[in-house]
Every structure is written in structure tokens, then in C-alpha cells.
PDB file of C-alpha atoms in Angstrom:
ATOM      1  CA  UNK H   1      10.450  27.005 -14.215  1.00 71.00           C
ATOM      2  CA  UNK H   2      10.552  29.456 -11.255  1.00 83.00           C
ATOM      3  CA  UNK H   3      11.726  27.640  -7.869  1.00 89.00           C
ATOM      4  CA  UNK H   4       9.440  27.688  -4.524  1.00 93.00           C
ATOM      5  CA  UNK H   5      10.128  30.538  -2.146  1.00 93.00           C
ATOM      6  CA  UNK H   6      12.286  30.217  -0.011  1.00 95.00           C
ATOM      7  CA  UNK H   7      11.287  30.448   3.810  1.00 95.00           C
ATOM      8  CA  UNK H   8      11.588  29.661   7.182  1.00 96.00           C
ATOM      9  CA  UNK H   9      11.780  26.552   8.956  1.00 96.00           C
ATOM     10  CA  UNK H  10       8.032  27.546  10.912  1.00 97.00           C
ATOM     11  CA  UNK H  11       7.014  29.146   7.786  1.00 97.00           C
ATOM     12  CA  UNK H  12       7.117  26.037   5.779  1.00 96.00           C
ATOM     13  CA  UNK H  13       5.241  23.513   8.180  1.00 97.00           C
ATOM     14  CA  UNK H  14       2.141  25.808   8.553  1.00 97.00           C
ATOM     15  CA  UNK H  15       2.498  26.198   4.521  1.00 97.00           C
ATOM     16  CA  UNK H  16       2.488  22.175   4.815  1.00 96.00           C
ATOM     17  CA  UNK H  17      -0.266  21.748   7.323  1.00 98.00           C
ATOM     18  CA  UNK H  18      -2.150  24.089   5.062  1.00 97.00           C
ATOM     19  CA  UNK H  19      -1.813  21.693   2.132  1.00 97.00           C
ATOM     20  CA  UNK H  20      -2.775  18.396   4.458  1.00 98.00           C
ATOM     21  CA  UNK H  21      -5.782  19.421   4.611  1.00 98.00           C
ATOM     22  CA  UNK H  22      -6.849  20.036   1.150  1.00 97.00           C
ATOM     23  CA  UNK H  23      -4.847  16.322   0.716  1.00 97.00           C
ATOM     24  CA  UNK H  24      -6.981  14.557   3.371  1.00 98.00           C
ATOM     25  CA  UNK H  25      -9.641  15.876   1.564  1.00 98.00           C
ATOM     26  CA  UNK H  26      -9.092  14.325  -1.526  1.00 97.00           C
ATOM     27  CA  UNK H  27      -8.145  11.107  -0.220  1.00 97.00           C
ATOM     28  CA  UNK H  28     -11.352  11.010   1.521  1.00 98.00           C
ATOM     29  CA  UNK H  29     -13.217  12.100  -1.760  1.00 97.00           C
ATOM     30  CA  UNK H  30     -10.930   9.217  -3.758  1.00 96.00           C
ATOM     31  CA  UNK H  31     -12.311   6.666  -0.731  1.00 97.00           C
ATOM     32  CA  UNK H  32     -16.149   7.458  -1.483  1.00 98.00           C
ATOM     33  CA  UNK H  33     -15.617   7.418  -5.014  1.00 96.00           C
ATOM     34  CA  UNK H  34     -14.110   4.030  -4.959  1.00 97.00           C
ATOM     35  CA  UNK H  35     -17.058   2.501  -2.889  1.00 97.00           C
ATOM     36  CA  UNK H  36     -18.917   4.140  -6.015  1.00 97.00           C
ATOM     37  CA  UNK H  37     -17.274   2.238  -8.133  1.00 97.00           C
ATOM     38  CA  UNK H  38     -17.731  -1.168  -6.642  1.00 96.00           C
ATOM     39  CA  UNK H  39     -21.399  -0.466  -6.581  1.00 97.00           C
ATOM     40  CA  UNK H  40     -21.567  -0.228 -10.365  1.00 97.00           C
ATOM     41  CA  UNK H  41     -23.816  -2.604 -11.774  1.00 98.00           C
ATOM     42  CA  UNK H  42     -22.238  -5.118 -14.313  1.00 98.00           C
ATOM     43  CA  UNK H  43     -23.341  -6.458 -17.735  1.00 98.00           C
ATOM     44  CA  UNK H  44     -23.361 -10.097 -18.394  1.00 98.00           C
ATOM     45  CA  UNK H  45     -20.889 -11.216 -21.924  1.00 98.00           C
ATOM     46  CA  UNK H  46     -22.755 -13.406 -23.852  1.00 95.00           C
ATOM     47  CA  UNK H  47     -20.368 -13.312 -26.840  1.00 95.00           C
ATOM     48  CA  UNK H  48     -17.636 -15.945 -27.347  1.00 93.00           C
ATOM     49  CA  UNK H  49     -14.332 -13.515 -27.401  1.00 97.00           C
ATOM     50  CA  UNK H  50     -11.375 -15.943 -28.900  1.00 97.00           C
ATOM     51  CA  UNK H  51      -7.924 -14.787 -28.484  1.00 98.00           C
ATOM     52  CA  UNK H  52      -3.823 -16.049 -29.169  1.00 98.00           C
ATOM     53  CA  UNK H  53      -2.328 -16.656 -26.370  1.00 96.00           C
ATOM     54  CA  UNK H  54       1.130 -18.407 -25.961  1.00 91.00           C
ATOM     55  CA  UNK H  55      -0.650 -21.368 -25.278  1.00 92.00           C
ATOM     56  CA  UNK H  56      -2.589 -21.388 -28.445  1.00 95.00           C
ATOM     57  CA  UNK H  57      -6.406 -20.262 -28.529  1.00 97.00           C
ATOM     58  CA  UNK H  58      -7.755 -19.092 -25.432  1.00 98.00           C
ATOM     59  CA  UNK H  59     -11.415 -17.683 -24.545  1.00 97.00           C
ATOM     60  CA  UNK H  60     -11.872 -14.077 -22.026  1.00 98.00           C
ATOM     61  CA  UNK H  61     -12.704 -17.134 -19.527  1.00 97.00           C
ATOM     62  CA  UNK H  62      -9.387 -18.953 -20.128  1.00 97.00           C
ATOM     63  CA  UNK H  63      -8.116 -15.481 -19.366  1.00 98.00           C
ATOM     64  CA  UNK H  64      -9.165 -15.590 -15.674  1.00 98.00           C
ATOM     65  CA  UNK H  65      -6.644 -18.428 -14.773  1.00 97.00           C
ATOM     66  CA  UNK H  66      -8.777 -19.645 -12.370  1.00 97.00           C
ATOM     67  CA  UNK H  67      -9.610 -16.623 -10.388  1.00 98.00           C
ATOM     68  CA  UNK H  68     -12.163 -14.670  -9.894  1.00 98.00           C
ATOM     69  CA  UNK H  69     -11.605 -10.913 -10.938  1.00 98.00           C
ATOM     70  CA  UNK H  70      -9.811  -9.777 -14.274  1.00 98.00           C
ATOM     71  CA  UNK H  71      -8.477  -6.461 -14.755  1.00 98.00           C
ATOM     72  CA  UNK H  72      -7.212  -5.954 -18.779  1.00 98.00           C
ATOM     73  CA  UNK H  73      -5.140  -3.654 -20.005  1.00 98.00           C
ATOM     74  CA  UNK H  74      -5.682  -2.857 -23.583  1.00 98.00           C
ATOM     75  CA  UNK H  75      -2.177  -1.984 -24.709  1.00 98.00           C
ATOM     76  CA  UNK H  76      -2.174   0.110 -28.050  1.00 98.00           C
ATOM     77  CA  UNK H  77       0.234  -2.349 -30.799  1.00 98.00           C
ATOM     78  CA  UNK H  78      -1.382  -2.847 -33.568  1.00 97.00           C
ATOM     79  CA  UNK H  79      -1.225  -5.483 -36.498  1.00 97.00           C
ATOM     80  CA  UNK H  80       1.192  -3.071 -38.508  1.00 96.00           C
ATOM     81  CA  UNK H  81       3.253  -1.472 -35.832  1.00 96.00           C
ATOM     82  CA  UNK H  82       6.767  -2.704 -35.282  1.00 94.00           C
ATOM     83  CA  UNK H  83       6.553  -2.044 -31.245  1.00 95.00           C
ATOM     84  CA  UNK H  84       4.114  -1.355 -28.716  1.00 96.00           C
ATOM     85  CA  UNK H  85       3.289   2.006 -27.421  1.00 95.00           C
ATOM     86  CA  UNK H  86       5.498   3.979 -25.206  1.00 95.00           C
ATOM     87  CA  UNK H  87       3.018   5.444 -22.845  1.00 95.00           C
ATOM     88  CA  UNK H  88       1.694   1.907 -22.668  1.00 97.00           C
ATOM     89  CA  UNK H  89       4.805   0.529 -21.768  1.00 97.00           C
ATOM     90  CA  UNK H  90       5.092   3.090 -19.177  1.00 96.00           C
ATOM     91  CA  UNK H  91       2.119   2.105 -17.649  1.00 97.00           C
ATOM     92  CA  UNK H  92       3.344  -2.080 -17.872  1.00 97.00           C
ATOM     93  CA  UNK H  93       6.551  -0.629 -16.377  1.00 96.00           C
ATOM     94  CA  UNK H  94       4.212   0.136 -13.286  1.00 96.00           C
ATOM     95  CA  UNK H  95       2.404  -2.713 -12.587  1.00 95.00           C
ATOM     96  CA  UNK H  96       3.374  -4.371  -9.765  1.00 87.00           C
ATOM     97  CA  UNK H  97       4.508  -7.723  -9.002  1.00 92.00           C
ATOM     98  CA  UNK H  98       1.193  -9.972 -10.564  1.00 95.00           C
ATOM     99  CA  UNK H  99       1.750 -12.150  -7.060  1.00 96.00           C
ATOM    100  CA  UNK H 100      -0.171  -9.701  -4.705  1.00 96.00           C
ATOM    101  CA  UNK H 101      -3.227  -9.554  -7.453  1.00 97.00           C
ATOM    102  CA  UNK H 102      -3.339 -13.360  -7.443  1.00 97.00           C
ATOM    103  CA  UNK H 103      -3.068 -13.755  -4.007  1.00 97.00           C
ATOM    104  CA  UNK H 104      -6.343 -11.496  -3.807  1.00 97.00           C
ATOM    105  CA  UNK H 105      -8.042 -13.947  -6.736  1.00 98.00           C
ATOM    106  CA  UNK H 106      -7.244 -11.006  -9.338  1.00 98.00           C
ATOM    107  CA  UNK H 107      -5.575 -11.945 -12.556  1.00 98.00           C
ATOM    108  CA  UNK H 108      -3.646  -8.859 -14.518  1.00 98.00           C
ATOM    109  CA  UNK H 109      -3.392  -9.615 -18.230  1.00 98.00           C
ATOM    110  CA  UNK H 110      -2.120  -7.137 -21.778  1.00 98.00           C
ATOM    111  CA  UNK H 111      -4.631  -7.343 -24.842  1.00 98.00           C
ATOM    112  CA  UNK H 112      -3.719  -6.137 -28.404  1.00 98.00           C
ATOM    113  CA  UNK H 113      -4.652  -6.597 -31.994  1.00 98.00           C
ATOM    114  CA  UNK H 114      -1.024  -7.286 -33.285  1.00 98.00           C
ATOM    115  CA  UNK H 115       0.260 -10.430 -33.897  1.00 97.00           C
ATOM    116  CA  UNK H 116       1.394 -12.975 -31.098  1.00 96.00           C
ATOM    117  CA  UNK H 117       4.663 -12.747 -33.153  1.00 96.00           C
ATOM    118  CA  UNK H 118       5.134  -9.120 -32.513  1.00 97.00           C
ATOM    119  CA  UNK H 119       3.564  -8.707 -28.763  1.00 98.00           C
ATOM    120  CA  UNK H 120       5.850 -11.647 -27.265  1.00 97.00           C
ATOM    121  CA  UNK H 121       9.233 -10.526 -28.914  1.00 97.00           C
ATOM    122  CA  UNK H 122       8.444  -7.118 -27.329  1.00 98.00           C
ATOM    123  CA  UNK H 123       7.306  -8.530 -23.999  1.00 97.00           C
ATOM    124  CA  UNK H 124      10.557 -10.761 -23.625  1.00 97.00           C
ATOM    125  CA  UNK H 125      12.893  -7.102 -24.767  1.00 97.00           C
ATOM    126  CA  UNK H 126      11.077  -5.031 -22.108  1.00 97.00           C
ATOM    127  CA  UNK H 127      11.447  -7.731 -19.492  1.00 96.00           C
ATOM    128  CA  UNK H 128       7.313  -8.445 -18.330  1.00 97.00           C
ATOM    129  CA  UNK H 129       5.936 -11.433 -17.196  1.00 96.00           C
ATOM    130  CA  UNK H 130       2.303 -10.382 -17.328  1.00 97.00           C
ATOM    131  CA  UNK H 131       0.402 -12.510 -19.983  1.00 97.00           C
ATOM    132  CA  UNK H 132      -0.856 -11.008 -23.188  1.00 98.00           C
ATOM    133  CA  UNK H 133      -3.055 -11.800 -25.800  1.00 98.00           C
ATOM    134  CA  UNK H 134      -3.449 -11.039 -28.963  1.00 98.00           C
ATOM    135  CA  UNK H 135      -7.071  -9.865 -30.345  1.00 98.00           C
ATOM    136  CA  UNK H 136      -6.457  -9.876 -33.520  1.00 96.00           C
ATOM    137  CA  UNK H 137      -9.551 -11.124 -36.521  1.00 94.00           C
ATOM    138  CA  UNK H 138     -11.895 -10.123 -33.049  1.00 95.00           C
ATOM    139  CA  UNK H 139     -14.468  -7.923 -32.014  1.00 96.00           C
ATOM    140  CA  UNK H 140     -12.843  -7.235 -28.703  1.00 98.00           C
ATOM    141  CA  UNK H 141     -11.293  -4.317 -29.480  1.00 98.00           C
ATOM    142  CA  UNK H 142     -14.042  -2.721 -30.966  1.00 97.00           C
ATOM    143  CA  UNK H 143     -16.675  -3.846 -28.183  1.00 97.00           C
ATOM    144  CA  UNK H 144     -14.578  -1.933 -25.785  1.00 98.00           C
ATOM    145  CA  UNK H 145     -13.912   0.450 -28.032  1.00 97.00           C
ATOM    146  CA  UNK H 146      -9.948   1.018 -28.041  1.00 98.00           C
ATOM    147  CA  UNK H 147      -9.921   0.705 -31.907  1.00 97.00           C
ATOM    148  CA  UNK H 148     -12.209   2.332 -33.654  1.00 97.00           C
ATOM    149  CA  UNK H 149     -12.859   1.910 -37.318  1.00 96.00           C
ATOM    150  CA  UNK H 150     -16.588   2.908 -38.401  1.00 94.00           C
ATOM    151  CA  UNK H 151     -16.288   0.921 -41.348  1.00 95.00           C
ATOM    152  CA  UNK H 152     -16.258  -2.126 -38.944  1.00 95.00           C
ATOM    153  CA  UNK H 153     -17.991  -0.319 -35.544  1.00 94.00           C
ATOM    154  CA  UNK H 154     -19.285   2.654 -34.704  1.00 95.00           C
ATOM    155  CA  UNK H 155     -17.005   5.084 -33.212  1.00 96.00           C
ATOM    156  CA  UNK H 156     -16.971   5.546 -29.248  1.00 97.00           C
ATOM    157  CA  UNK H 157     -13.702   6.546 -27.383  1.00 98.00           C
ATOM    158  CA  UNK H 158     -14.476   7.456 -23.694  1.00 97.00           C
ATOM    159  CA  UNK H 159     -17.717   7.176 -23.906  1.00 97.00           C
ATOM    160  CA  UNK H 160     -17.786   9.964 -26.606  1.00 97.00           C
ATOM    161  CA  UNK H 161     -18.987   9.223 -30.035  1.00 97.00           C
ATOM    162  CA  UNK H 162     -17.169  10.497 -33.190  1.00 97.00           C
ATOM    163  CA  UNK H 163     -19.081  13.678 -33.438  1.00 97.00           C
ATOM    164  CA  UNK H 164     -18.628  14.473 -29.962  1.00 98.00           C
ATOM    165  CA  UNK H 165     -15.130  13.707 -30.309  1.00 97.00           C
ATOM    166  CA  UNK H 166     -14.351  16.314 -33.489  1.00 97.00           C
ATOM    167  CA  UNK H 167     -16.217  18.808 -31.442  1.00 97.00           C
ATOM    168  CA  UNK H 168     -13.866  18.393 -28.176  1.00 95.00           C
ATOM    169  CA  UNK H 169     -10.819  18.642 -30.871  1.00 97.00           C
ATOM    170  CA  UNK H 170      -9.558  15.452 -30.222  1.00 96.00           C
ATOM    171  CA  UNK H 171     -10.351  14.127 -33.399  1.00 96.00           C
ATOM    172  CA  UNK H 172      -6.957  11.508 -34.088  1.00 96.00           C
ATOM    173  CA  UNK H 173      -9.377   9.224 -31.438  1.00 97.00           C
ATOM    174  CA  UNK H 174     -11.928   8.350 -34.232  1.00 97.00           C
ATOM    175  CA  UNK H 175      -9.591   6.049 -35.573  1.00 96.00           C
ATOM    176  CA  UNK H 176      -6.361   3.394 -34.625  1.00 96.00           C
ATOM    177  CA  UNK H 177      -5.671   1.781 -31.439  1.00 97.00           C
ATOM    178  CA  UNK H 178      -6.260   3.668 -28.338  1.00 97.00           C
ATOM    179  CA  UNK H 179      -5.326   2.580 -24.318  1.00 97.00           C
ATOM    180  CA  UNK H 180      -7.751   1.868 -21.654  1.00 98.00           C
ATOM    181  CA  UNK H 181      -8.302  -0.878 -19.380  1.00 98.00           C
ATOM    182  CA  UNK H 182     -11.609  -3.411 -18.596  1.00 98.00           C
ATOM    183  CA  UNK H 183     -12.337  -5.127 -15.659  1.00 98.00           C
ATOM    184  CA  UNK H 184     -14.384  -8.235 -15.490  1.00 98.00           C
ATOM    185  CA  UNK H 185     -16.170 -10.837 -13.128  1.00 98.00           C
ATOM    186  CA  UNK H 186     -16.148 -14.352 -13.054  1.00 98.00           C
ATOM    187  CA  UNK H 187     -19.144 -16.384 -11.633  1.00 97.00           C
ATOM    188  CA  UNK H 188     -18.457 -19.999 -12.070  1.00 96.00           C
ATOM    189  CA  UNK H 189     -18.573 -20.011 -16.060  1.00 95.00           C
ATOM    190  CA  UNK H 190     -20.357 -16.891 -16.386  1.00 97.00           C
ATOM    191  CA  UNK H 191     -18.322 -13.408 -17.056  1.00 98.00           C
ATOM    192  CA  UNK H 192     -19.498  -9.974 -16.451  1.00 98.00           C
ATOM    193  CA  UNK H 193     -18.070  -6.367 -17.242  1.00 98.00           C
ATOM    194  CA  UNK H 194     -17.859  -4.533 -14.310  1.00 98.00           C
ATOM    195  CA  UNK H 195     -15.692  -1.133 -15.282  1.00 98.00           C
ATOM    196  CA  UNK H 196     -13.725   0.220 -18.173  1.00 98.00           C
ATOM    197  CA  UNK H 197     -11.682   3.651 -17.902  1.00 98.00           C
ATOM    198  CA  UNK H 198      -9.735   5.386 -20.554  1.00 98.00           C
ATOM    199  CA  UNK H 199      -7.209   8.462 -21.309  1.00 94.00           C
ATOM    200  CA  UNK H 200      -6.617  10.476 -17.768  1.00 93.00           C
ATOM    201  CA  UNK H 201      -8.847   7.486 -15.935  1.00 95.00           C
ATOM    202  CA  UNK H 202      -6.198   5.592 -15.952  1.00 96.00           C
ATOM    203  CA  UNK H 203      -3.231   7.610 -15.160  1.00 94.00           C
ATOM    204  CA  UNK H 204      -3.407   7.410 -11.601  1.00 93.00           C
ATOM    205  CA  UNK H 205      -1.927   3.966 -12.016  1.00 95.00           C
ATOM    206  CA  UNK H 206       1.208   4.954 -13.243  1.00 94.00           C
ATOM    207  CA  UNK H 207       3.114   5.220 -10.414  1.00 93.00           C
ATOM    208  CA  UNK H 208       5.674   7.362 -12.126  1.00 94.00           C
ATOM    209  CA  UNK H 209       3.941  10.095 -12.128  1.00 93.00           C
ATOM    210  CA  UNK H 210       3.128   9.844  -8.632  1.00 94.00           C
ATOM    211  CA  UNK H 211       6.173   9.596  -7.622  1.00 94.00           C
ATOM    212  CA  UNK H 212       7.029  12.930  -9.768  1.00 93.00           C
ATOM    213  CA  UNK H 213       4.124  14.924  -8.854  1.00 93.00           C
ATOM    214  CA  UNK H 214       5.845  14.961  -4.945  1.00 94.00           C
ATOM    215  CA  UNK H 215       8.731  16.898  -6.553  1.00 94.00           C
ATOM    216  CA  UNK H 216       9.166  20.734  -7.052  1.00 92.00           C
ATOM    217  CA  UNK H 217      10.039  19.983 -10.884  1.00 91.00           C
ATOM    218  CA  UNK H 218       7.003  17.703 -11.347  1.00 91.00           C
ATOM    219  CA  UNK H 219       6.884  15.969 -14.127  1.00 90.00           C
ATOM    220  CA  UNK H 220       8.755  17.222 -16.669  1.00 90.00           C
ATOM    221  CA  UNK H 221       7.525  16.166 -19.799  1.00 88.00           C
ATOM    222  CA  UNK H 222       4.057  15.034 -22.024  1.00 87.00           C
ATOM    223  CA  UNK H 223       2.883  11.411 -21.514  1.00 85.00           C
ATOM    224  CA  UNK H 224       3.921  11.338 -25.692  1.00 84.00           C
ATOM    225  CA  UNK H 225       7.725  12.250 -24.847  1.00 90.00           C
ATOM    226  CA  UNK H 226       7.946   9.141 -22.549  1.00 91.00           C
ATOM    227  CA  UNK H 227      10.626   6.621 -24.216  1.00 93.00           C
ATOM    228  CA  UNK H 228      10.821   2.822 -24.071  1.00 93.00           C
ATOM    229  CA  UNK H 229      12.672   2.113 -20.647  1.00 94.00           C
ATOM    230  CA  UNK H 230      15.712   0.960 -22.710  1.00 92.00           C
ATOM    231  CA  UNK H 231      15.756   4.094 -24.831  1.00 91.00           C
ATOM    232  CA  UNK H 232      16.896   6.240 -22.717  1.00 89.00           C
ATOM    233  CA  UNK H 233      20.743   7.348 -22.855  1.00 83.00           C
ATOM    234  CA  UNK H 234      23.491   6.707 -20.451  1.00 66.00           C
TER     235      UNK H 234
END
């Protein structure tokens, strides 16, 4: 890639100033739209979601730990895969210590359709302590729609359905495991579905990419290209 111009000392900070602006602006924008987002209305669950846990069985209540908000990450490793996901491991790579979500009555947990066998071997390997859960024999995955498999559910990625889908020409999302995270609502007993976000939605939460978009080189490479964290050579 072709380096920034070089310039002067003065030249830069009105080139800077310049740039605040349009930054302010968006952070004011990224403000409103979060009020937005707290305003959405939420959907009562009525179905009985049963997941494996290391604990044994455990219900999307059991989930909660006690508190009152639930924010799930549905981490693409799937009964036949042999390891999760890189780009969702980057993205578990980025969450931050669990403590400051509980401390704010939020619980962060990792649901997936494979096996407890296979999630919990790869969870102790990449060094997480965030709980996950296994889906797997469920309708969870397919109610939120990050595996689709129209013989079971009808297709819906991002709020797209499979036509919609073939038509955008991203067709490899009508079927498999696919990322995207939930958030949910306790009310005593009761549990409600507040927001769910998918492909670019959620990549303002990896704060890799954050931290590389302040750089002149950026980031570098496709989401895809991202290794396992212990991948990487010497």
C-alpha cells in the first residue's frame, strides 16, 4: 500500500482537526443509535430451550446465573468440526474480563451445537473462562437462526431469507453454522429477547480491529485469514 503524505508539523493538526469532526460526528450518531436500541421492544420465550452445560442440563434461565441481562454469543463449532471457528475465537479473544458484566447484573455466555466434549477441550486450549453450552438435539440454533438447514427450519440469516440471500451472492449462508450474538431479559422467571445482530453487526466488538483501524496499515488481512491465537509463528 502507498504511505500517507508526508507534511508539516501545522499541516498535519489542521488535517487532524479536520477528521475530529467527522469522528465526533459519528460518535454522536453511534450515541443516538444506541438509545435506539434500548428502546426496542422485546418478545417474550415461551419455549423450554435445554442445553449441556458443564454442570449437566441447564435451561436459557439457568443461563442467567442469577442476573438479570444475558448477552450470547453463538460461536460457529459444529457437531462434526474438530475446532471452533477462527473468527469466532477472535471475537472470544476480545471479550473482556466477565467481572465488569457481572458487576452490572450482565452474564456473557458461548452457545454451539457441537458436543460438550469438543467445546470444553477447546475452551481449556485457548485459555477462556466464559461458560459455554452446547445446543446440540435443540431448536436454539435454528430459532435464532445461526444454523440453517430448511429441511429442519426455514432459512433466515440476517434477517434475509434464502432467496434473498442467493440474490445478494452470499449464498454459502443458506446452510451450516453461522456467528451472531442474542441478548435476553430476565424478569423474575420470565425471559425475553431483546436484540440479535449478525455478520458486520457484530464486528465492532472485536477490539482488534479497533485497535488496527488507528494505524496507517489498517488491518491487514480478511476476517477468514485470522488464525487461532496459538497458530501463529514465532
Amino acid at each position: 500500500m502507498n504511505l500517507p503524505q508526508v507534511v508539516s508539523p501545522d499541516e498535519w493538526l489542521t488535517a487532524r482537526k479536520d477528521l475530529l469532526k467527522e469522528e465526533k460526528e459519528v460518535t454522536l450518531r453511534q450515541e443516538a443509535l444506541n438509545a435506539r436500541r434500548r428502546e426496542l421492544p422485546m418478545v417474550k420465550l415461551d419455549k423450554d430451550y435445554v442445553f449441556e452445560g458443564p454442570d449437566g442440563k441447564a435451561s436459557l434461565l439457568d443461563i442467567f446465573e442469577g442476573r438479570r441481562q444475558l448477552i450470547v454469543y453463538h460461536f460457529m463449532f459444529g457437531p462434526d468440526d474438530d475446532e471452533g471457528h477462527n473468527s469466532c475465537s477472535l471475537m472470544v479473544d476480545n471479550i473482556s474480563h466477565e467481572e465488569h458484566l457481572h458487576a452490572l447484573d450482565t452474564t456473557i455466555a458461548l452457545i454451539s451445537r457441537a458436543p460438550l466434549s469438543k467445546l470444553l477441550p477447546f475452551k481449556e486450549r485457548m485459555g477462556w473462562t466464559i461458560p459455554w453450552y452446547s445446543s446440540f438435539g435443540g431448536d436454539f440454533n435454528y430459532d435464532f437462526h445461526v444454523t440453517n438447514d430448511e429441511s429442519i427450519a426455514p432459512v433466515q440469516y440476517n434477517y434475509k431469507d434464502k432467496a434473498t440471500l442467493i440474490e445478494k451472492g452470499t449464498p454459502w449462508y443458506i446452510s451450516g453454522e453461522w456467528q451472531g450474538l442474542s441478548v435476553f431479559l430476565r424478569d423474575g422467571d420470565e425471559v425475553y429477547h431483546t436484540y440479535s445482530a449478525y455478520e458486520r453487526g457484530i464486528e465492532g466488538l472485536v477490539n482488534t480491529y479497533n485497535w488496527l483501524d488507528l494505524t496507517p496499515l489498517g488491518r491487514q488481512i480478511h476476517v477468514t485469514e485470522v488464525k487461532l491465537h496459538d497458530s501463529y509463528e514465532s
